[in-house]
PDB file of C-alpha atoms in Angstrom:
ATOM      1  CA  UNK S   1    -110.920  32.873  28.655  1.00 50.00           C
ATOM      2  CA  UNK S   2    -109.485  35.198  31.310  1.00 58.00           C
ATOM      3  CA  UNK S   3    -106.254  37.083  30.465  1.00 59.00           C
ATOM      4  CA  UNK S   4    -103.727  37.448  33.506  1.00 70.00           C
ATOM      5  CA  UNK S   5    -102.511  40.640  34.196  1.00 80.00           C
ATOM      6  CA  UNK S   6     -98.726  41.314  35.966  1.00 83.00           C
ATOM      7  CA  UNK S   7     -96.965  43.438  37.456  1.00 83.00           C
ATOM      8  CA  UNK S   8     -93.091  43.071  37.813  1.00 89.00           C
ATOM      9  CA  UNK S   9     -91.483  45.134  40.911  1.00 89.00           C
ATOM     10  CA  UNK S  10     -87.983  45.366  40.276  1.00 90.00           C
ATOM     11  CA  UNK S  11     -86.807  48.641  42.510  1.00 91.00           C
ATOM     12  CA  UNK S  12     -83.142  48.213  41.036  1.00 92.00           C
ATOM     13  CA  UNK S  13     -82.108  51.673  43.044  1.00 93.00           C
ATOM     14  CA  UNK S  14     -83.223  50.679  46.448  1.00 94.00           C
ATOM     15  CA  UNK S  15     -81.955  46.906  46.156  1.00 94.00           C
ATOM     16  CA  UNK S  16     -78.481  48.499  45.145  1.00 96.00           C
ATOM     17  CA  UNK S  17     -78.446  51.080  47.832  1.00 96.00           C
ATOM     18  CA  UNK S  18     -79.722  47.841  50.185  1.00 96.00           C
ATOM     19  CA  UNK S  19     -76.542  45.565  48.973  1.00 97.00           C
ATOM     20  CA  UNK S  20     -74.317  49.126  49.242  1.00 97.00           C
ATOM     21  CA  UNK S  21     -75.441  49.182  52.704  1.00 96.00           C
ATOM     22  CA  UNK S  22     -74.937  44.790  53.657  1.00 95.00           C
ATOM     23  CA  UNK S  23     -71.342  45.311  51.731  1.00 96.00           C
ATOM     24  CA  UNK S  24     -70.223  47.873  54.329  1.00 95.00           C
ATOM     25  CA  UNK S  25     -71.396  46.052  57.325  1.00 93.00           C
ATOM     26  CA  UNK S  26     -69.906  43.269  56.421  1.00 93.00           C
ATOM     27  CA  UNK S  27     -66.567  44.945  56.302  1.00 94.00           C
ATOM     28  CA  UNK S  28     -66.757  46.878  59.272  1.00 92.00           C
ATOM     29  CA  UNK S  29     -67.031  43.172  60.767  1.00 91.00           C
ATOM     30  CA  UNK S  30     -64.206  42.411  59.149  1.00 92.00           C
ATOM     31  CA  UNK S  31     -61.893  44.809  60.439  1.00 92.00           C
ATOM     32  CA  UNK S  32     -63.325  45.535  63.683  1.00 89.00           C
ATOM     33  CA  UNK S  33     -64.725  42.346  64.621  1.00 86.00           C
ATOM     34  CA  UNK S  34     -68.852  41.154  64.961  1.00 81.00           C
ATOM     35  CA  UNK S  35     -70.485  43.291  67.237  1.00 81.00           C
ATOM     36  CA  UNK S  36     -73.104  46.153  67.476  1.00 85.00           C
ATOM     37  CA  UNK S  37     -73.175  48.322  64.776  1.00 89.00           C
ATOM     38  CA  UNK S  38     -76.627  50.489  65.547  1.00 92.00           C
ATOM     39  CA  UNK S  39     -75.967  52.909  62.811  1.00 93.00           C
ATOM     40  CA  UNK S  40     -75.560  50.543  59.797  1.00 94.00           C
ATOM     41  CA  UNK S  41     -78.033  48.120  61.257  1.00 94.00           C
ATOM     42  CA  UNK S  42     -80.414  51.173  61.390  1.00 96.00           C
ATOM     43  CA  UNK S  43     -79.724  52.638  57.531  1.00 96.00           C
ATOM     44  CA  UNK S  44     -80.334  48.741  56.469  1.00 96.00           C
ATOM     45  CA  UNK S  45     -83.813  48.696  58.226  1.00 96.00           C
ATOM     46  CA  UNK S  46     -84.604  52.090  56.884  1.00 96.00           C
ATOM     47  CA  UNK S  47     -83.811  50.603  53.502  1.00 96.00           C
ATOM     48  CA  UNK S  48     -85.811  47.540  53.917  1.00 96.00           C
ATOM     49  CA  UNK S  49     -88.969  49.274  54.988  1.00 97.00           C
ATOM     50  CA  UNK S  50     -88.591  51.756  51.992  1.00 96.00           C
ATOM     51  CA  UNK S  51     -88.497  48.758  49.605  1.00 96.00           C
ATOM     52  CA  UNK S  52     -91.261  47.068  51.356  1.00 96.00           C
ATOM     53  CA  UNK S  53     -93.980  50.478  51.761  1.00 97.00           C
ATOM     54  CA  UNK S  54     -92.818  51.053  47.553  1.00 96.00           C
ATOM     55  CA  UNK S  55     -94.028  47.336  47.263  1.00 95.00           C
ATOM     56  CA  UNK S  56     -97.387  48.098  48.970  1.00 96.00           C
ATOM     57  CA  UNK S  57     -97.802  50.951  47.445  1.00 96.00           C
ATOM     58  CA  UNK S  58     -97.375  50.072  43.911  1.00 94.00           C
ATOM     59  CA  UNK S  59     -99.922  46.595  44.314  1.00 92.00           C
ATOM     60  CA  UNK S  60    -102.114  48.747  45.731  1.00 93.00           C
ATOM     61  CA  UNK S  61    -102.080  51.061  43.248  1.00 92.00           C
ATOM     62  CA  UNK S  62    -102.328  47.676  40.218  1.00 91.00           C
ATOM     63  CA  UNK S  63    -105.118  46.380  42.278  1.00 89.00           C
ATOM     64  CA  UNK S  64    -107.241  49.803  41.675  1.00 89.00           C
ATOM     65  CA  UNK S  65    -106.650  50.302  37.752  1.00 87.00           C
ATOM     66  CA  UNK S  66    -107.334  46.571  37.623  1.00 83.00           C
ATOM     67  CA  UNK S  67    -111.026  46.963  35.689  1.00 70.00           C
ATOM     68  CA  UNK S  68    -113.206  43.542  36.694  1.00 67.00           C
ATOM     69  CA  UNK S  69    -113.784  41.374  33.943  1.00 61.00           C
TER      70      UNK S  69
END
């Protein structure tokens, strides 16, 4: 019988820093209207990659200790 191995990504910090980030955008909309807001849009992205290279990184890294059965 083959066991299952798993890894759970949870990357709490980012994902708050992410919904930090979505929270003040939305309010700047508020108050000044929707429009262009480069800088926010560009600290969200920045955010978004992190989480997603962390991701990589860390299967990556389950995939090689993983020991063929």
């Amino acid at each position: 019988m083959r066991s299952l191995r798993r890894l759970f990504i949870n990357q709490s910090i980012e994902k708050n820093r992410l919904f930090h980030k979505i929270n003040k955008l939305a309010k700047a909309q508020r108050i000044s209207g929707i429009g262009r807001k480069p800088n926010l849009w560009r600290k969200i992205n920045n955010i978004k990659n992190q989480i997603i290279d962390d991701t990589v990184h860390q299967i990556i890294e389950f995939a090689k200790n993983i020991k063929p059965t």
